[in-house]
């Protein structure tokens, strides 16, 4: 999702599949579905909430970061 946001001038549309899953016994084919449901309720998976977060927040700020104590790539053999 961050790659799509970074390339938003090129990426026009994105989709998530598989989208819905019946959580009754025998109804689940994949465990990565976005929304689970049964006869009475529905719920979003953690991936659903990640999609919601990206839809409601723009990456307008760059957070500076540094790393210390790591070996340089040239010194690793």
PDB file of N, CA, C and O in Angstrom:
ATOM      1  N   UNK A   1       0.822  -1.179   0.000  1.00  0.00           N
ATOM      2  CA  UNK A   1       0.000   0.000   0.000  1.00  0.00           C
ATOM      3  C   UNK A   1       0.872   1.250   0.000  1.00  0.00           C
ATOM      4  O   UNK A   1       0.510   2.217  -0.636  1.00  0.00           O
ATOM      5  N   UNK A   2       1.998   1.216   0.686  1.00  0.00           N
ATOM      6  CA  UNK A   2       2.859   2.393   0.654  1.00  0.00           C
ATOM      7  C   UNK A   2       3.455   2.584  -0.732  1.00  0.00           C
ATOM      8  O   UNK A   2       3.667   3.713  -1.156  1.00  0.00           O
ATOM      9  N   UNK A   3       3.719   1.506  -1.428  1.00  0.00           N
ATOM     10  CA  UNK A   3       4.218   1.609  -2.798  1.00  0.00           C
ATOM     11  C   UNK A   3       3.188   2.226  -3.732  1.00  0.00           C
ATOM     12  O   UNK A   3       3.522   3.008  -4.617  1.00  0.00           O
ATOM     13  N   UNK A   4       1.926   1.885  -3.525  1.00  0.00           N
ATOM     14  CA  UNK A   4       0.871   2.501  -4.336  1.00  0.00           C
ATOM     15  C   UNK A   4       0.746   3.980  -4.007  1.00  0.00           C
ATOM     16  O   UNK A   4       0.527   4.798  -4.896  1.00  0.00           O
ATOM     17  N   UNK A   5       0.879   4.319  -2.739  1.00  0.00           N
ATOM     18  CA  UNK A   5       0.797   5.721  -2.351  1.00  0.00           C
ATOM     19  C   UNK A   5       1.969   6.512  -2.921  1.00  0.00           C
ATOM     20  O   UNK A   5       1.808   7.628  -3.400  1.00  0.00           O
ATOM     21  N   UNK A   6       3.151   5.903  -2.895  1.00  0.00           N
ATOM     22  CA  UNK A   6       4.344   6.579  -3.408  1.00  0.00           C
ATOM     23  C   UNK A   6       4.235   6.795  -4.921  1.00  0.00           C
ATOM     24  O   UNK A   6       4.735   7.766  -5.452  1.00  0.00           O
ATOM     25  N   UNK A   7       3.570   5.881  -5.616  1.00  0.00           N
ATOM     26  CA  UNK A   7       3.430   5.985  -7.066  1.00  0.00           C
ATOM     27  C   UNK A   7       2.008   6.356  -7.468  1.00  0.00           C
ATOM     28  O   UNK A   7       1.473   5.868  -8.457  1.00  0.00           O
ATOM     29  N   UNK A   8       1.387   7.254  -6.705  1.00  0.00           N
ATOM     30  CA  UNK A   8      -0.016   7.590  -6.940  1.00  0.00           C
ATOM     31  C   UNK A   8      -0.244   8.287  -8.274  1.00  0.00           C
ATOM     32  O   UNK A   8      -1.376   8.348  -8.745  1.00  0.00           O
ATOM     33  N   UNK A   9       0.798   8.809  -8.891  1.00  0.00           N
ATOM     34  CA  UNK A   9       0.630   9.403 -10.212  1.00  0.00           C
ATOM     35  C   UNK A   9       0.440   8.328 -11.284  1.00  0.00           C
ATOM     36  O   UNK A   9      -0.110   8.604 -12.341  1.00  0.00           O
ATOM     37  N   UNK A  10       0.823   7.094 -10.981  1.00  0.00           N
ATOM     38  CA  UNK A  10       0.706   5.994 -11.934  1.00  0.00           C
ATOM     39  C   UNK A  10      -0.430   5.046 -11.560  1.00  0.00           C
ATOM     40  O   UNK A  10      -1.179   4.594 -12.416  1.00  0.00           O
ATOM     41  N   UNK A  11      -0.566   4.735 -10.275  1.00  0.00           N
ATOM     42  CA  UNK A  11      -1.579   3.792  -9.797  1.00  0.00           C
ATOM     43  C   UNK A  11      -2.926   4.497  -9.741  1.00  0.00           C
ATOM     44  O   UNK A  11      -3.095   5.478  -9.027  1.00  0.00           O
ATOM     45  N   UNK A  12      -3.882   3.986 -10.493  1.00  0.00           N
ATOM     46  CA  UNK A  12      -5.203   4.600 -10.550  1.00  0.00           C
ATOM     47  C   UNK A  12      -6.164   3.913  -9.591  1.00  0.00           C
ATOM     48  O   UNK A  12      -6.960   4.560  -8.928  1.00  0.00           O
ATOM     49  N   UNK A  13      -6.082   2.588  -9.482  1.00  0.00           N
ATOM     50  CA  UNK A  13      -7.043   1.829  -8.706  1.00  0.00           C
ATOM     51  C   UNK A  13      -6.368   0.606  -8.127  1.00  0.00           C
ATOM     52  O   UNK A  13      -5.456   0.043  -8.728  1.00  0.00           O
ATOM     53  N   UNK A  14      -6.797   0.200  -6.957  1.00  0.00           N
ATOM     54  CA  UNK A  14      -6.296  -1.022  -6.329  1.00  0.00           C
ATOM     55  C   UNK A  14      -7.488  -1.812  -5.809  1.00  0.00           C
ATOM     56  O   UNK A  14      -8.538  -1.253  -5.509  1.00  0.00           O
ATOM     57  N   UNK A  15      -7.335  -3.122  -5.713  1.00  0.00           N
ATOM     58  CA  UNK A  15      -8.410  -3.950  -5.167  1.00  0.00           C
ATOM     59  C   UNK A  15      -7.815  -4.989  -4.229  1.00  0.00           C
ATOM     60  O   UNK A  15      -6.611  -5.240  -4.236  1.00  0.00           O
ATOM     61  N   UNK A  16      -8.662  -5.559  -3.413  1.00  0.00           N
ATOM     62  CA  UNK A  16      -8.240  -6.576  -2.453  1.00  0.00           C
ATOM     63  C   UNK A  16      -9.061  -7.824  -2.735  1.00  0.00           C
ATOM     64  O   UNK A  16     -10.285  -7.781  -2.799  1.00  0.00           O
ATOM     65  N   UNK A  17      -8.402  -8.933  -2.911  1.00  0.00           N
ATOM     66  CA  UNK A  17      -9.111 -10.193  -3.134  1.00  0.00           C
ATOM     67  C   UNK A  17      -8.420 -11.271  -2.317  1.00  0.00           C
ATOM     68  O   UNK A  17      -7.207 -11.235  -2.156  1.00  0.00           O
ATOM     69  N   UNK A  18      -9.105 -12.195  -1.771  1.00  0.00           N
ATOM     70  CA  UNK A  18     -10.552 -12.370  -1.732  1.00  0.00           C
ATOM     71  C   UNK A  18     -11.194 -11.409  -0.741  1.00  0.00           C
ATOM     72  O   UNK A  18     -10.610 -11.066   0.277  1.00  0.00           O
ATOM     73  N   UNK A  19     -12.398 -10.978  -1.049  1.00  0.00           N
ATOM     74  CA  UNK A  19     -13.043  -9.920  -0.283  1.00  0.00           C
ATOM     75  C   UNK A  19     -13.896 -10.448   0.869  1.00  0.00           C
ATOM     76  O   UNK A  19     -13.743 -10.029   2.004  1.00  0.00           O
ATOM     77  N   UNK A  20     -14.810 -11.360   0.610  1.00  0.00           N
ATOM     78  CA  UNK A  20     -15.760 -11.828   1.614  1.00  0.00           C
ATOM     79  C   UNK A  20     -15.574 -13.309   1.907  1.00  0.00           C
ATOM     80  O   UNK A  20     -15.241 -14.087   1.015  1.00  0.00           O
ATOM     81  N   UNK A  21     -15.821 -13.709   3.165  1.00  0.00           N
ATOM     82  CA  UNK A  21     -15.751 -15.115   3.537  1.00  0.00           C
ATOM     83  C   UNK A  21     -16.886 -15.438   4.502  1.00  0.00           C
ATOM     84  O   UNK A  21     -17.174 -14.679   5.415  1.00  0.00           O
ATOM     85  N   UNK A  22     -17.530 -16.558   4.254  1.00  0.00           N
ATOM     86  CA  UNK A  22     -18.547 -17.073   5.162  1.00  0.00           C
ATOM     87  C   UNK A  22     -17.807 -17.824   6.260  1.00  0.00           C
ATOM     88  O   UNK A  22     -17.130 -18.811   5.998  1.00  0.00           O
ATOM     89  N   UNK A  23     -17.917 -17.365   7.500  1.00  0.00           N
ATOM     90  CA  UNK A  23     -17.131 -17.949   8.590  1.00  0.00           C
ATOM     91  C   UNK A  23     -17.775 -19.181   9.215  1.00  0.00           C
ATOM     92  O   UNK A  23     -17.245 -19.734  10.172  1.00  0.00           O
ATOM     93  N   UNK A  24     -18.901 -19.627   8.684  1.00  0.00           N
ATOM     94  CA  UNK A  24     -19.506 -20.860   9.174  1.00  0.00           C
ATOM     95  C   UNK A  24     -18.612 -22.047   8.826  1.00  0.00           C
ATOM     96  O   UNK A  24     -17.850 -21.996   7.861  1.00  0.00           O
ATOM     97  N   UNK A  25     -18.676 -23.142   9.596  1.00  0.00           N
ATOM     98  CA  UNK A  25     -17.836 -24.312   9.305  1.00  0.00           C
ATOM     99  C   UNK A  25     -18.004 -24.776   7.860  1.00  0.00           C
ATOM    100  O   UNK A  25     -19.123 -24.908   7.359  1.00  0.00           O
ATOM    101  N   UNK A  26     -16.882 -24.964   7.192  1.00  0.00           N
ATOM    102  CA  UNK A  26     -16.884 -25.397   5.792  1.00  0.00           C
ATOM    103  C   UNK A  26     -17.013 -24.267   4.793  1.00  0.00           C
ATOM    104  O   UNK A  26     -16.917 -24.492   3.598  1.00  0.00           O
ATOM    105  N   UNK A  27     -17.231 -23.059   5.239  1.00  0.00           N
ATOM    106  CA  UNK A  27     -17.412 -21.945   4.324  1.00  0.00           C
ATOM    107  C   UNK A  27     -16.143 -21.189   4.011  1.00  0.00           C
ATOM    108  O   UNK A  27     -16.085 -20.407   3.086  1.00  0.00           O
ATOM    109  N   UNK A  28     -15.086 -21.399   4.790  1.00  0.00           N
ATOM    110  CA  UNK A  28     -13.861 -20.621   4.647  1.00  0.00           C
ATOM    111  C   UNK A  28     -12.888 -21.338   3.708  1.00  0.00           C
ATOM    112  O   UNK A  28     -12.462 -22.440   3.979  1.00  0.00           O
ATOM    113  N   UNK A  29     -12.556 -20.672   2.602  1.00  0.00           N
ATOM    114  CA  UNK A  29     -11.595 -21.243   1.659  1.00  0.00           C
ATOM    115  C   UNK A  29     -10.209 -20.647   1.875  1.00  0.00           C
ATOM    116  O   UNK A  29      -9.222 -21.347   1.813  1.00  0.00           O
ATOM    117  N   UNK A  30     -10.125 -19.331   2.100  1.00  0.00           N
ATOM    118  CA  UNK A  30      -8.861 -18.653   2.360  1.00  0.00           C
ATOM    119  C   UNK A  30      -8.950 -17.955   3.701  1.00  0.00           C
ATOM    120  O   UNK A  30      -9.992 -17.469   4.094  1.00  0.00           O
ATOM    121  N   UNK A  31      -7.837 -17.814   4.387  1.00  0.00           N
ATOM    122  CA  UNK A  31      -7.843 -17.135   5.666  1.00  0.00           C
ATOM    123  C   UNK A  31      -7.498 -15.650   5.538  1.00  0.00           C
ATOM    124  O   UNK A  31      -7.472 -14.927   6.515  1.00  0.00           O
ATOM    125  N   UNK A  32      -7.242 -15.184   4.349  1.00  0.00           N
ATOM    126  CA  UNK A  32      -6.813 -13.798   4.154  1.00  0.00           C
ATOM    127  C   UNK A  32      -7.940 -12.888   3.675  1.00  0.00           C
ATOM    128  O   UNK A  32      -7.677 -11.812   3.164  1.00  0.00           O
ATOM    129  N   UNK A  33      -9.174 -13.316   3.822  1.00  0.00           N
ATOM    130  CA  UNK A  33     -10.282 -12.502   3.346  1.00  0.00           C
ATOM    131  C   UNK A  33     -10.385 -11.191   4.121  1.00  0.00           C
ATOM    132  O   UNK A  33      -9.965 -11.095   5.263  1.00  0.00           O
ATOM    133  N   UNK A  34     -10.973 -10.203   3.490  1.00  0.00           N
ATOM    134  CA  UNK A  34     -11.058  -8.875   4.078  1.00  0.00           C
ATOM    135  C   UNK A  34     -12.204  -8.756   5.080  1.00  0.00           C
ATOM    136  O   UNK A  34     -12.050  -8.178   6.143  1.00  0.00           O
ATOM    137  N   UNK A  35     -13.355  -9.328   4.750  1.00  0.00           N
ATOM    138  CA  UNK A  35     -14.540  -9.207   5.596  1.00  0.00           C
ATOM    139  C   UNK A  35     -15.126 -10.591   5.831  1.00  0.00           C
ATOM    140  O   UNK A  35     -15.379 -11.338   4.887  1.00  0.00           O
ATOM    141  N   UNK A  36     -15.330 -10.927   7.093  1.00  0.00           N
ATOM    142  CA  UNK A  36     -15.966 -12.190   7.447  1.00  0.00           C
ATOM    143  C   UNK A  36     -17.415 -11.947   7.819  1.00  0.00           C
ATOM    144  O   UNK A  36     -17.774 -10.886   8.330  1.00  0.00           O
ATOM    145  N   UNK A  37     -18.276 -12.935   7.555  1.00  0.00           N
ATOM    146  CA  UNK A  37     -19.690 -12.783   7.884  1.00  0.00           C
ATOM    147  C   UNK A  37     -20.299 -14.137   8.194  1.00  0.00           C
ATOM    148  O   UNK A  37     -19.780 -15.180   7.802  1.00  0.00           O
ATOM    149  N   UNK A  38     -21.411 -14.114   8.920  1.00  0.00           N
ATOM    150  CA  UNK A  38     -22.272 -15.282   9.085  1.00  0.00           C
ATOM    151  C   UNK A  38     -23.706 -14.779   8.969  1.00  0.00           C
ATOM    152  O   UNK A  38     -23.934 -13.669   8.479  1.00  0.00           O
ATOM    153  N   UNK A  39     -24.677 -15.550   9.395  1.00  0.00           N
ATOM    154  CA  UNK A  39     -26.076 -15.159   9.211  1.00  0.00           C
ATOM    155  C   UNK A  39     -26.450 -13.905   9.997  1.00  0.00           C
ATOM    156  O   UNK A  39     -27.379 -13.194   9.615  1.00  0.00           O
ATOM    157  N   UNK A  40     -25.733 -13.604  11.081  1.00  0.00           N
ATOM    158  CA  UNK A  40     -26.132 -12.500  11.943  1.00  0.00           C
ATOM    159  C   UNK A  40     -25.167 -11.326  11.999  1.00  0.00           C
ATOM    160  O   UNK A  40     -25.571 -10.205  12.306  1.00  0.00           O
ATOM    161  N   UNK A  41     -23.886 -11.556  11.744  1.00  0.00           N
ATOM    162  CA  UNK A  41     -22.893 -10.505  11.941  1.00  0.00           C
ATOM    163  C   UNK A  41     -21.886 -10.461  10.811  1.00  0.00           C
ATOM    164  O   UNK A  41     -21.797 -11.393  10.000  1.00  0.00           O
ATOM    165  N   UNK A  42     -21.124  -9.392  10.795  1.00  0.00           N
ATOM    166  CA  UNK A  42     -19.977  -9.282   9.897  1.00  0.00           C
ATOM    167  C   UNK A  42     -18.864  -8.570  10.651  1.00  0.00           C
ATOM    168  O   UNK A  42     -19.115  -7.851  11.606  1.00  0.00           O
ATOM    169  N   UNK A  43     -17.631  -8.777  10.228  1.00  0.00           N
ATOM    170  CA  UNK A  43     -16.499  -8.151  10.904  1.00  0.00           C
ATOM    171  C   UNK A  43     -15.363  -7.972   9.921  1.00  0.00           C
ATOM    172  O   UNK A  43     -15.239  -8.702   8.945  1.00  0.00           O
ATOM    173  N   UNK A  44     -14.542  -6.972  10.183  1.00  0.00           N
ATOM    174  CA  UNK A  44     -13.374  -6.712   9.353  1.00  0.00           C
ATOM    175  C   UNK A  44     -12.156  -7.420   9.906  1.00  0.00           C
ATOM    176  O   UNK A  44     -11.982  -7.531  11.116  1.00  0.00           O
ATOM    177  N   UNK A  45     -11.305  -7.890   9.025  1.00  0.00           N
ATOM    178  CA  UNK A  45     -10.041  -8.517   9.425  1.00  0.00           C
ATOM    179  C   UNK A  45      -9.008  -7.425   9.706  1.00  0.00           C
ATOM    180  O   UNK A  45      -9.245  -6.247   9.419  1.00  0.00           O
ATOM    181  N   UNK A  46      -7.851  -7.780  10.252  1.00  0.00           N
ATOM    182  CA  UNK A  46      -6.800  -6.765  10.418  1.00  0.00           C
ATOM    183  C   UNK A  46      -6.442  -6.092   9.088  1.00  0.00           C
ATOM    184  O   UNK A  46      -6.158  -4.892   9.060  1.00  0.00           O
ATOM    185  N   UNK A  47      -6.476  -6.835   7.991  1.00  0.00           N
ATOM    186  CA  UNK A  47      -6.211  -6.230   6.679  1.00  0.00           C
ATOM    187  C   UNK A  47      -7.260  -5.185   6.322  1.00  0.00           C
ATOM    188  O   UNK A  47      -6.954  -4.182   5.680  1.00  0.00           O
ATOM    189  N   UNK A  48      -8.489  -5.420   6.732  1.00  0.00           N
ATOM    190  CA  UNK A  48      -9.553  -4.439   6.499  1.00  0.00           C
ATOM    191  C   UNK A  48      -9.207  -3.116   7.175  1.00  0.00           C
ATOM    192  O   UNK A  48      -9.319  -2.051   6.585  1.00  0.00           O
ATOM    193  N   UNK A  49      -8.775  -3.205   8.423  1.00  0.00           N
ATOM    194  CA  UNK A  49      -8.458  -1.990   9.162  1.00  0.00           C
ATOM    195  C   UNK A  49      -7.204  -1.302   8.616  1.00  0.00           C
ATOM    196  O   UNK A  49      -7.096  -0.070   8.675  1.00  0.00           O
ATOM    197  N   UNK A  50      -6.279  -2.050   8.042  1.00  0.00           N
ATOM    198  CA  UNK A  50      -5.133  -1.429   7.369  1.00  0.00           C
ATOM    199  C   UNK A  50      -5.602  -0.664   6.133  1.00  0.00           C
ATOM    200  O   UNK A  50      -5.141   0.453   5.867  1.00  0.00           O
ATOM    201  N   UNK A  51      -6.539  -1.254   5.375  1.00  0.00           N
ATOM    202  CA  UNK A  51      -7.098  -0.569   4.210  1.00  0.00           C
ATOM    203  C   UNK A  51      -7.807   0.712   4.635  1.00  0.00           C
ATOM    204  O   UNK A  51      -7.671   1.753   3.997  1.00  0.00           O
ATOM    205  N   UNK A  52      -8.579   0.648   5.724  1.00  0.00           N
ATOM    206  CA  UNK A  52      -9.283   1.829   6.231  1.00  0.00           C
ATOM    207  C   UNK A  52      -8.281   2.910   6.625  1.00  0.00           C
ATOM    208  O   UNK A  52      -8.455   4.088   6.305  1.00  0.00           O
ATOM    209  N   UNK A  53      -7.215   2.505   7.327  1.00  0.00           N
ATOM    210  CA  UNK A  53      -6.206   3.468   7.761  1.00  0.00           C
ATOM    211  C   UNK A  53      -5.588   4.190   6.565  1.00  0.00           C
ATOM    212  O   UNK A  53      -5.436   5.414   6.564  1.00  0.00           O
ATOM    213  N   UNK A  54      -5.246   3.439   5.516  1.00  0.00           N
ATOM    214  CA  UNK A  54      -4.649   4.063   4.336  1.00  0.00           C
ATOM    215  C   UNK A  54      -5.648   4.950   3.605  1.00  0.00           C
ATOM    216  O   UNK A  54      -5.261   5.940   2.995  1.00  0.00           O
ATOM    217  N   UNK A  55      -6.925   4.612   3.644  1.00  0.00           N
ATOM    218  CA  UNK A  55      -7.911   5.434   2.939  1.00  0.00           C
ATOM    219  C   UNK A  55      -8.183   6.745   3.661  1.00  0.00           C
ATOM    220  O   UNK A  55      -8.610   7.714   3.039  1.00  0.00           O
ATOM    221  N   UNK A  56      -7.949   6.796   4.973  1.00  0.00           N
ATOM    222  CA  UNK A  56      -8.277   7.985   5.751  1.00  0.00           C
ATOM    223  C   UNK A  56      -7.075   8.868   6.078  1.00  0.00           C
ATOM    224  O   UNK A  56      -7.251   9.957   6.610  1.00  0.00           O
ATOM    225  N   UNK A  57      -5.879   8.420   5.785  1.00  0.00           N
ATOM    226  CA  UNK A  57      -4.682   9.181   6.142  1.00  0.00           C
ATOM    227  C   UNK A  57      -3.755   9.309   4.943  1.00  0.00           C
ATOM    228  O   UNK A  57      -3.430   8.321   4.298  1.00  0.00           O
ATOM    229  N   UNK A  58      -3.351  10.528   4.666  1.00  0.00           N
ATOM    230  CA  UNK A  58      -2.407  10.775   3.589  1.00  0.00           C
ATOM    231  C   UNK A  58      -0.994  10.812   4.146  1.00  0.00           C
ATOM    232  O   UNK A  58      -0.762  11.333   5.232  1.00  0.00           O
ATOM    233  N   UNK A  59      -0.054  10.273   3.398  1.00  0.00           N
ATOM    234  CA  UNK A  59       1.338  10.295   3.825  1.00  0.00           C
ATOM    235  C   UNK A  59       1.990  11.617   3.457  1.00  0.00           C
ATOM    236  O   UNK A  59       2.772  11.689   2.519  1.00  0.00           O
ATOM    237  N   UNK A  60       1.657  12.668   4.197  1.00  0.00           N
ATOM    238  CA  UNK A  60       2.151  14.005   3.879  1.00  0.00           C
ATOM    239  C   UNK A  60       3.423  14.356   4.636  1.00  0.00           C
ATOM    240  O   UNK A  60       4.074  15.324   4.315  1.00  0.00           O
ATOM    241  N   UNK A  61       3.746  13.592   5.650  1.00  0.00           N
ATOM    242  CA  UNK A  61       4.912  13.900   6.469  1.00  0.00           C
ATOM    243  C   UNK A  61       5.974  12.828   6.304  1.00  0.00           C
ATOM    244  O   UNK A  61       5.667  11.649   6.209  1.00  0.00           O
ATOM    245  N   UNK A  62       7.224  13.264   6.280  1.00  0.00           N
ATOM    246  CA  UNK A  62       8.349  12.340   6.228  1.00  0.00           C
ATOM    247  C   UNK A  62       8.991  12.329   7.604  1.00  0.00           C
ATOM    248  O   UNK A  62       9.371  13.374   8.133  1.00  0.00           O
ATOM    249  N   UNK A  63       9.077  11.166   8.203  1.00  0.00           N
ATOM    250  CA  UNK A  63       9.649  11.029   9.529  1.00  0.00           C
ATOM    251  C   UNK A  63      11.106  10.637   9.375  1.00  0.00           C
ATOM    252  O   UNK A  63      11.430   9.624   8.750  1.00  0.00           O
ATOM    253  N   UNK A  64      11.993  11.462   9.915  1.00  0.00           N
ATOM    254  CA  UNK A  64      13.417  11.189   9.817  1.00  0.00           C
ATOM    255  C   UNK A  64      13.780  10.029  10.732  1.00  0.00           C
ATOM    256  O   UNK A  64      13.266   9.900  11.838  1.00  0.00           O
ATOM    257  N   UNK A  65      14.664   9.167  10.271  1.00  0.00           N
ATOM    258  CA  UNK A  65      15.112   8.047  11.103  1.00  0.00           C
ATOM    259  C   UNK A  65      16.593   7.795  10.861  1.00  0.00           C
ATOM    260  O   UNK A  65      17.133   8.137   9.814  1.00  0.00           O
ATOM    261  N   UNK A  66      17.230   7.243  11.850  1.00  0.00           N
ATOM    262  CA  UNK A  66      18.637   6.869  11.749  1.00  0.00           C
ATOM    263  C   UNK A  66      18.811   5.501  12.370  1.00  0.00           C
ATOM    264  O   UNK A  66      17.974   5.030  13.134  1.00  0.00           O
ATOM    265  N   UNK A  67      19.909   4.865  12.030  1.00  0.00           N
ATOM    266  CA  UNK A  67      20.227   3.565  12.597  1.00  0.00           C
ATOM    267  C   UNK A  67      21.638   3.640  13.162  1.00  0.00           C
ATOM    268  O   UNK A  67      22.518   4.265  12.577  1.00  0.00           O
ATOM    269  N   UNK A  68      21.834   3.050  14.313  1.00  0.00           N
ATOM    270  CA  UNK A  68      23.158   3.067  14.896  1.00  0.00           C
ATOM    271  C   UNK A  68      23.505   1.655  15.351  1.00  0.00           C
ATOM    272  O   UNK A  68      22.636   0.855  15.649  1.00  0.00           O
ATOM    273  N   UNK A  69      24.778   1.384  15.384  1.00  0.00           N
ATOM    274  CA  UNK A  69      25.247   0.080  15.849  1.00  0.00           C
ATOM    275  C   UNK A  69      25.151  -1.022  14.818  1.00  0.00           C
ATOM    276  O   UNK A  69      25.402  -2.179  15.136  1.00  0.00           O
ATOM    277  N   UNK A  70      24.809  -0.702  13.609  1.00  0.00           N
ATOM    278  CA  UNK A  70      24.726  -1.703  12.560  1.00  0.00           C
ATOM    279  C   UNK A  70      26.032  -1.748  11.771  1.00  0.00           C
ATOM    280  O   UNK A  70      26.658  -0.713  11.535  1.00  0.00           O
ATOM    281  N   UNK A  71      26.434  -2.931  11.361  1.00  0.00           N
ATOM    282  CA  UNK A  71      27.650  -3.064  10.566  1.00  0.00           C
ATOM    283  C   UNK A  71      27.368  -2.580   9.145  1.00  0.00           C
ATOM    284  O   UNK A  71      26.282  -2.727   8.629  1.00  0.00           O
ATOM    285  N   UNK A  72      28.368  -1.969   8.550  1.00  0.00           N
ATOM    286  CA  UNK A  72      28.239  -1.519   7.164  1.00  0.00           C
ATOM    287  C   UNK A  72      28.247  -2.735   6.245  1.00  0.00           C
ATOM    288  O   UNK A  72      28.866  -3.730   6.530  1.00  0.00           O
ATOM    289  N   UNK A  73      27.566  -2.609   5.123  1.00  0.00           N
ATOM    290  CA  UNK A  73      27.485  -3.713   4.173  1.00  0.00           C
ATOM    291  C   UNK A  73      28.855  -4.127   3.672  1.00  0.00           C
ATOM    292  O   UNK A  73      29.115  -5.295   3.418  1.00  0.00           O
ATOM    293  N   UNK A  74      29.769  -3.158   3.522  1.00  0.00           N
ATOM    294  CA  UNK A  74      31.118  -3.483   3.017  1.00  0.00           C
ATOM    295  C   UNK A  74      31.940  -4.269   4.038  1.00  0.00           C
ATOM    296  O   UNK A  74      32.874  -4.964   3.670  1.00  0.00           O
ATOM    297  N   UNK A  75      31.590  -4.161   5.327  1.00  0.00           N
ATOM    298  CA  UNK A  75      32.374  -4.878   6.353  1.00  0.00           C
ATOM    299  C   UNK A  75      31.814  -6.269   6.638  1.00  0.00           C
ATOM    300  O   UNK A  75      32.434  -7.045   7.364  1.00  0.00           O
ATOM    301  N   UNK A  76      30.656  -6.600   6.092  1.00  0.00           N
ATOM    302  CA  UNK A  76      30.057  -7.925   6.303  1.00  0.00           C
ATOM    303  C   UNK A  76      30.551  -8.845   5.202  1.00  0.00           C
ATOM    304  O   UNK A  76      30.447  -8.551   4.027  1.00  0.00           O
ATOM    305  N   UNK A  77      31.106 -10.001   5.582  1.00  0.00           N
ATOM    306  CA  UNK A  77      31.575 -10.947   4.565  1.00  0.00           C
ATOM    307  C   UNK A  77      30.987 -12.289   4.776  1.00  0.00           C
ATOM    308  O   UNK A  77      30.659 -12.786   5.714  1.00  0.00           O
TER     309      UNK A  77
END
